Short mmCIF file of C-alpha atoms in Angstrom, two decimals:
data_model
loop_
_atom_site.label_atom_id
_atom_site.label_comp_id
_atom_site.label_asym_id
_atom_site.label_seq_id
_atom_site.Cartn_x
_atom_site.Cartn_y
_atom_site.Cartn_z
CA MET A 1466 -0.07 0.07 0.09
CA LEU A 1467 1.46 3.54 -0.97
CA ILE A 1468 0.32 6.47 1.28
CA GLU A 1469 1.11 10.04 0.30
CA HIS A 1470 1.65 12.86 2.74
CA ARG A 1471 1.37 16.18 1.20
CA CYS A 1472 2.86 19.08 3.29
CA THR A 1473 3.16 22.81 2.80
CA ASP A 1474 6.97 22.64 2.26
CA ALA A 1475 10.08 20.76 2.96
CA GLU A 1476 10.42 21.88 6.61
CA ALA A 1477 6.73 20.70 7.39
CA ALA A 1478 7.46 17.58 5.65
CA THR A 1479 10.65 16.83 7.59
CA ALA A 1480 8.98 17.74 10.92
CA ALA A 1481 5.99 15.33 10.34
CA LEU A 1482 8.24 12.64 8.98
CA ALA A 1483 10.44 12.78 12.04
CA ASP A 1484 7.29 12.62 14.20
CA ALA A 1485 6.20 9.54 12.36
CA ILE A 1486 9.49 7.76 12.71
CA ILE A 1487 9.80 8.40 16.41
CA ASP A 1488 6.19 7.27 17.13
CA ARG A 1489 7.14 4.15 15.37
CA LEU A 1490 10.34 3.53 17.28
CA ARG A 1491 8.59 4.38 20.60
CA THR A 1492 5.92 1.75 19.82
CA ALA A 1493 8.51 -0.74 18.88
CA LEU A 1494 10.51 -0.21 21.93
CA THR A 1495 7.11 -0.60 24.01
CA GLU A 1496 5.98 -3.71 22.34
CA ARG A 1497 9.26 -5.60 21.61
CA GLY A 1498 11.85 -4.02 23.89
CA VAL A 1499 14.02 -3.09 20.93
CA ALA A 1500 13.84 -0.99 17.55
CA SER A 1501 15.82 -0.84 14.45
CA LEU A 1502 16.06 2.05 11.99
CA VAL A 1503 17.50 1.96 8.49
CA VAL A 1504 18.37 5.55 7.10
CA SER A 1505 19.76 6.72 3.90
CA GLY A 1506 22.97 9.25 3.57
CA GLY A 1507 23.42 12.30 1.38
CA LYS A 1508 22.55 15.99 2.44
CA SER A 1509 18.86 15.81 2.15
CA PRO A 1510 18.38 13.79 5.35
CA VAL A 1511 20.50 16.29 7.55
CA PRO A 1512 17.53 18.27 9.01
CA LEU A 1513 15.76 15.03 9.62
CA PHE A 1514 18.57 13.71 11.68
CA ALA A 1515 18.62 16.98 13.57
CA ARG A 1516 15.17 16.15 14.83
CA LEU A 1517 15.41 12.51 15.18
CA ARG A 1518 18.71 12.87 17.53
CA ALA A 1519 16.85 15.00 19.90
CA ALA A 1520 13.89 12.52 20.50
CA ASP A 1521 13.19 11.51 24.06
CA LEU A 1522 13.77 7.56 23.45
CA ASP A 1523 15.77 4.97 24.96
CA TRP A 1524 18.27 4.99 22.24
CA SER A 1525 20.48 2.32 23.73
CA ARG A 1526 17.74 -0.08 22.76
CA VAL A 1527 17.61 1.40 19.12
CA TRP A 1528 19.78 -0.24 16.34
CA ILE A 1529 20.57 1.92 13.55
CA THR A 1530 22.20 1.10 9.91
CA LEU A 1531 22.26 2.55 6.61
CA ALA A 1532 20.49 1.49 3.24
CA ASP A 1533 23.63 1.82 1.39
CA GLU A 1534 27.24 3.07 1.85
CA ARG A 1535 29.99 4.22 -0.51
CA TRP A 1536 33.05 2.00 -0.17
CA VAL A 1537 35.41 4.54 1.30
CA ASP A 1538 36.99 5.14 4.52
CA PRO A 1539 34.64 6.03 7.37
CA SER A 1540 36.80 9.40 7.50
CA SER A 1541 36.06 10.39 4.20
CA PRO A 1542 33.76 13.30 3.35
CA ASP A 1543 31.83 10.95 1.08
CA SER A 1544 31.14 8.27 3.44
CA ASN A 1545 27.63 7.95 4.81
CA GLU A 1546 28.77 6.51 8.07
CA ARG A 1547 30.84 9.79 8.66
CA LEU A 1548 27.46 11.82 7.98
CA LEU A 1549 25.59 9.69 10.61
CA ARG A 1550 28.38 10.18 13.16
CA GLU A 1551 28.24 13.83 12.73
CA HIS A 1552 24.55 14.53 12.32
CA LEU A 1553 22.48 11.53 13.86
CA LEU A 1554 24.66 9.53 16.32
CA VAL A 1555 25.00 12.50 18.73
CA ASP A 1556 23.14 14.06 21.49
CA ARG A 1557 20.41 11.66 22.84
CA ALA A 1558 21.16 9.21 19.71
CA ALA A 1559 24.73 8.81 20.71
CA ALA A 1560 23.42 5.84 22.68
CA ALA A 1561 22.15 4.14 19.77
CA ARG A 1562 23.66 0.97 18.53
CA PHE A 1563 25.22 1.86 15.04
CA VAL A 1564 26.06 -1.13 12.50
CA ALA A 1565 28.30 -0.02 9.77
CA LEU A 1566 28.06 -1.50 6.45
CA LYS A 1567 31.78 -0.52 5.46
CA SER A 1568 34.24 -3.08 6.61
CA ALA A 1569 38.03 -3.11 6.39
CA PHE A 1570 38.21 -5.20 3.23
CA ALA A 1571 39.58 -3.50 0.08
CA THR A 1572 36.76 -4.12 -2.15
CA VAL A 1573 32.93 -4.45 -1.60
CA ALA A 1574 33.03 -8.05 -3.01
CA ASP A 1575 35.49 -9.14 -0.53
CA GLY A 1576 33.73 -7.49 2.34
CA LEU A 1577 30.03 -8.45 1.66
CA ALA A 1578 30.28 -11.51 3.81
CA ALA A 1579 31.32 -9.43 6.80
CA SER A 1580 28.97 -6.70 5.95
CA ALA A 1581 26.14 -9.27 5.97
CA ALA A 1582 27.10 -10.72 9.16
CA ALA A 1583 27.10 -7.41 10.71
CA LEU A 1584 23.68 -6.52 9.26
CA ALA A 1585 22.37 -10.00 10.73
CA THR A 1586 22.88 -8.72 14.22
CA ILE A 1587 20.11 -6.10 13.85
CA PRO A 1588 16.67 -7.09 14.97
CA ARG A 1589 14.37 -7.61 12.00
CA PRO A 1590 11.91 -6.95 10.43
CA PHE A 1591 13.26 -3.34 10.46
CA ASP A 1592 10.86 -1.07 12.31
CA VAL A 1593 11.48 1.78 9.85
CA VAL A 1594 13.38 1.99 6.59
CA VAL A 1595 13.84 5.52 5.37
CA LEU A 1596 14.96 5.78 1.78
CA GLY A 1597 16.02 8.55 -0.61
CA MET A 1598 15.54 8.93 -4.34
CA GLY A 1599 17.92 10.54 -6.92
CA GLU A 1600 16.89 12.33 -10.01
CA ASP A 1601 17.78 9.33 -11.91
CA GLY A 1602 15.19 7.33 -10.07
CA HIS A 1603 17.71 5.36 -7.88
CA THR A 1604 17.08 4.40 -4.34
CA ALA A 1605 19.69 3.21 -1.89
CA SER A 1606 22.42 2.47 -4.15
CA LEU A 1607 20.28 0.45 -6.87
CA PHE A 1608 21.15 2.72 -9.78
CA PRO A 1609 19.74 2.32 -13.25
CA GLY A 1610 22.39 0.69 -15.71
CA ALA A 1611 24.38 -0.95 -12.71
CA ALA A 1612 25.63 -4.40 -13.38
CA GLY A 1613 23.87 -6.72 -10.99
CA LEU A 1614 20.82 -4.34 -10.69
CA ALA A 1615 18.30 -7.07 -11.63
CA ALA A 1616 19.59 -9.47 -9.19
CA ALA A 1617 19.58 -6.85 -6.41
CA LEU A 1618 15.94 -6.24 -7.19
CA ALA A 1619 14.79 -9.76 -7.54
CA LEU A 1620 12.31 -10.42 -4.70
CA ASP A 1621 13.41 -13.98 -4.46
CA ASN A 1622 16.99 -13.03 -3.89
CA SER A 1623 17.91 -14.22 -0.27
CA ALA A 1624 21.07 -11.94 -0.14
CA SER A 1625 20.75 -8.95 2.16
CA LEU A 1626 23.37 -7.02 0.35
CA ALA A 1627 24.63 -6.24 -3.05
CA ALA A 1628 28.02 -4.78 -4.50
CA ILE A 1629 26.95 -1.95 -6.92
CA THR A 1630 29.18 0.17 -9.30
CA PRO A 1631 27.23 3.03 -10.52
CA PRO A 1632 27.58 3.89 -13.95
CA ALA A 1633 27.58 7.71 -13.47
CA ALA A 1634 28.34 8.33 -9.80
CA PRO A 1635 31.77 8.18 -7.94
CA HIS A 1636 32.83 5.09 -5.75
CA PRO A 1637 31.72 1.65 -5.60
CA ARG A 1638 28.84 1.02 -3.25
CA ILE A 1639 27.42 -1.58 -1.01
CA SER A 1640 23.60 -1.52 -0.78
CA LEU A 1641 20.66 -3.48 0.72
CA THR A 1642 18.81 -5.44 -1.82
CA LEU A 1643 15.10 -4.95 -2.31
CA SER A 1644 14.32 -8.01 -0.51
CA ALA A 1645 16.16 -6.88 2.50
CA LEU A 1646 14.58 -3.37 2.32
CA LEU A 1647 11.24 -4.75 2.27
CA ASP A 1648 12.19 -6.92 5.58
CA ALA A 1649 10.54 -3.91 7.28
CA ARG A 1650 7.33 -2.84 9.00
CA CYS A 1651 7.36 0.43 7.18
CA LEU A 1652 9.22 2.23 4.47
CA MET A 1653 9.36 6.01 4.10
CA LEU A 1654 10.27 8.08 1.19
CA PRO A 1655 10.65 11.84 1.76
CA LEU A 1656 10.71 13.84 -1.58
CA ALA A 1657 11.24 17.58 -2.24
CA GLY A 1658 11.47 19.47 -5.60
CA ALA A 1659 9.71 19.59 -8.91
CA THR A 1660 12.20 17.37 -10.69
CA LYS A 1661 12.08 14.49 -7.98
CA LEU A 1662 8.22 14.82 -7.85
CA ALA A 1663 8.07 14.16 -11.68
CA ILE A 1664 10.53 11.28 -11.61
CA TYR A 1665 8.40 9.93 -8.77
CA GLN A 1666 5.17 10.25 -10.85
CA GLN A 1667 6.79 8.56 -13.63
CA ALA A 1668 8.22 5.74 -11.63
CA ARG A 1669 4.67 5.17 -10.00
CA GLU A 1670 2.51 5.67 -13.23
CA THR A 1671 4.64 3.70 -15.60
CA PRO A 1672 6.74 1.35 -13.60
CA ASP A 1673 9.99 0.14 -14.88
CA ALA A 1674 12.58 -0.90 -12.20
CA MET A 1675 15.42 -1.17 -14.39
CA ARG A 1676 14.83 2.44 -15.62
CA TRP A 1677 13.80 3.81 -12.32
CA PRO A 1678 14.57 1.36 -9.55
CA VAL A 1679 12.43 3.32 -7.10
CA SER A 1680 9.44 2.01 -9.05
CA ALA A 1681 10.32 -1.37 -7.56
CA VAL A 1682 9.80 -0.02 -4.07
CA LEU A 1683 6.63 2.00 -4.87
CA THR A 1684 4.77 -0.93 -6.80
CA GLN A 1685 5.66 -3.95 -4.49
CA GLN A 1686 2.75 -5.15 -2.22
CA ARG A 1687 4.83 -6.51 0.78
CA VAL A 1688 5.24 -3.48 2.88
CA SER A 1689 3.43 -0.18 3.09
CA VAL A 1690 5.29 2.88 1.67
CA GLU A 1691 4.65 6.29 2.85
CA VAL A 1692 5.93 9.06 0.66
CA TRP A 1693 6.28 12.48 2.27
CA LEU A 1694 5.98 15.44 -0.38
CA GLY A 1695 7.14 18.87 0.69
#
């Protein structure tokens, strides 16, 4: 099921999204004693992270990981892990249990097994998965035109992670597969700007996962998807 939340602007959408995530994490802590959150990197989520890290939660029982990561050193400005450590895993959220996707192996292929073992320590189904979408229709690091995209999008693929080399973006990537992303109680997709809105509408109305990988998320029937438009 796909649910759209239309907000007056990006700030209002971020505030409402943050409240929704916090409510779901609080419910998970109350009902199951632990909670798990998957987030995306990039600049767009920074205002969201600022709201989340201030939430009055027992963060010591919250597990956090990334939907994808560039295979770079965690000290690199391009590292999503670095972004989280600077903008999310601070203040109250500093107590959260963070599981990194990047390991010490030289290549993504070499590190897949170690990363999958680390990911397997997180309580699943994930309580919330927060995705992003690029202007080419990619989500996580599932890029159109990437070798291995079809396998990473296959719903019967039991692997939790995939090695992806984007055709037109820097750095090899490690990404949760579609089946792993859908091992969740809820998916949330915030979108802002006319260009992304147009791509979203195309991906929803004329789905083609190889052209717009995000359409595989929008059209699947396993997990509800909440889209936050601002």
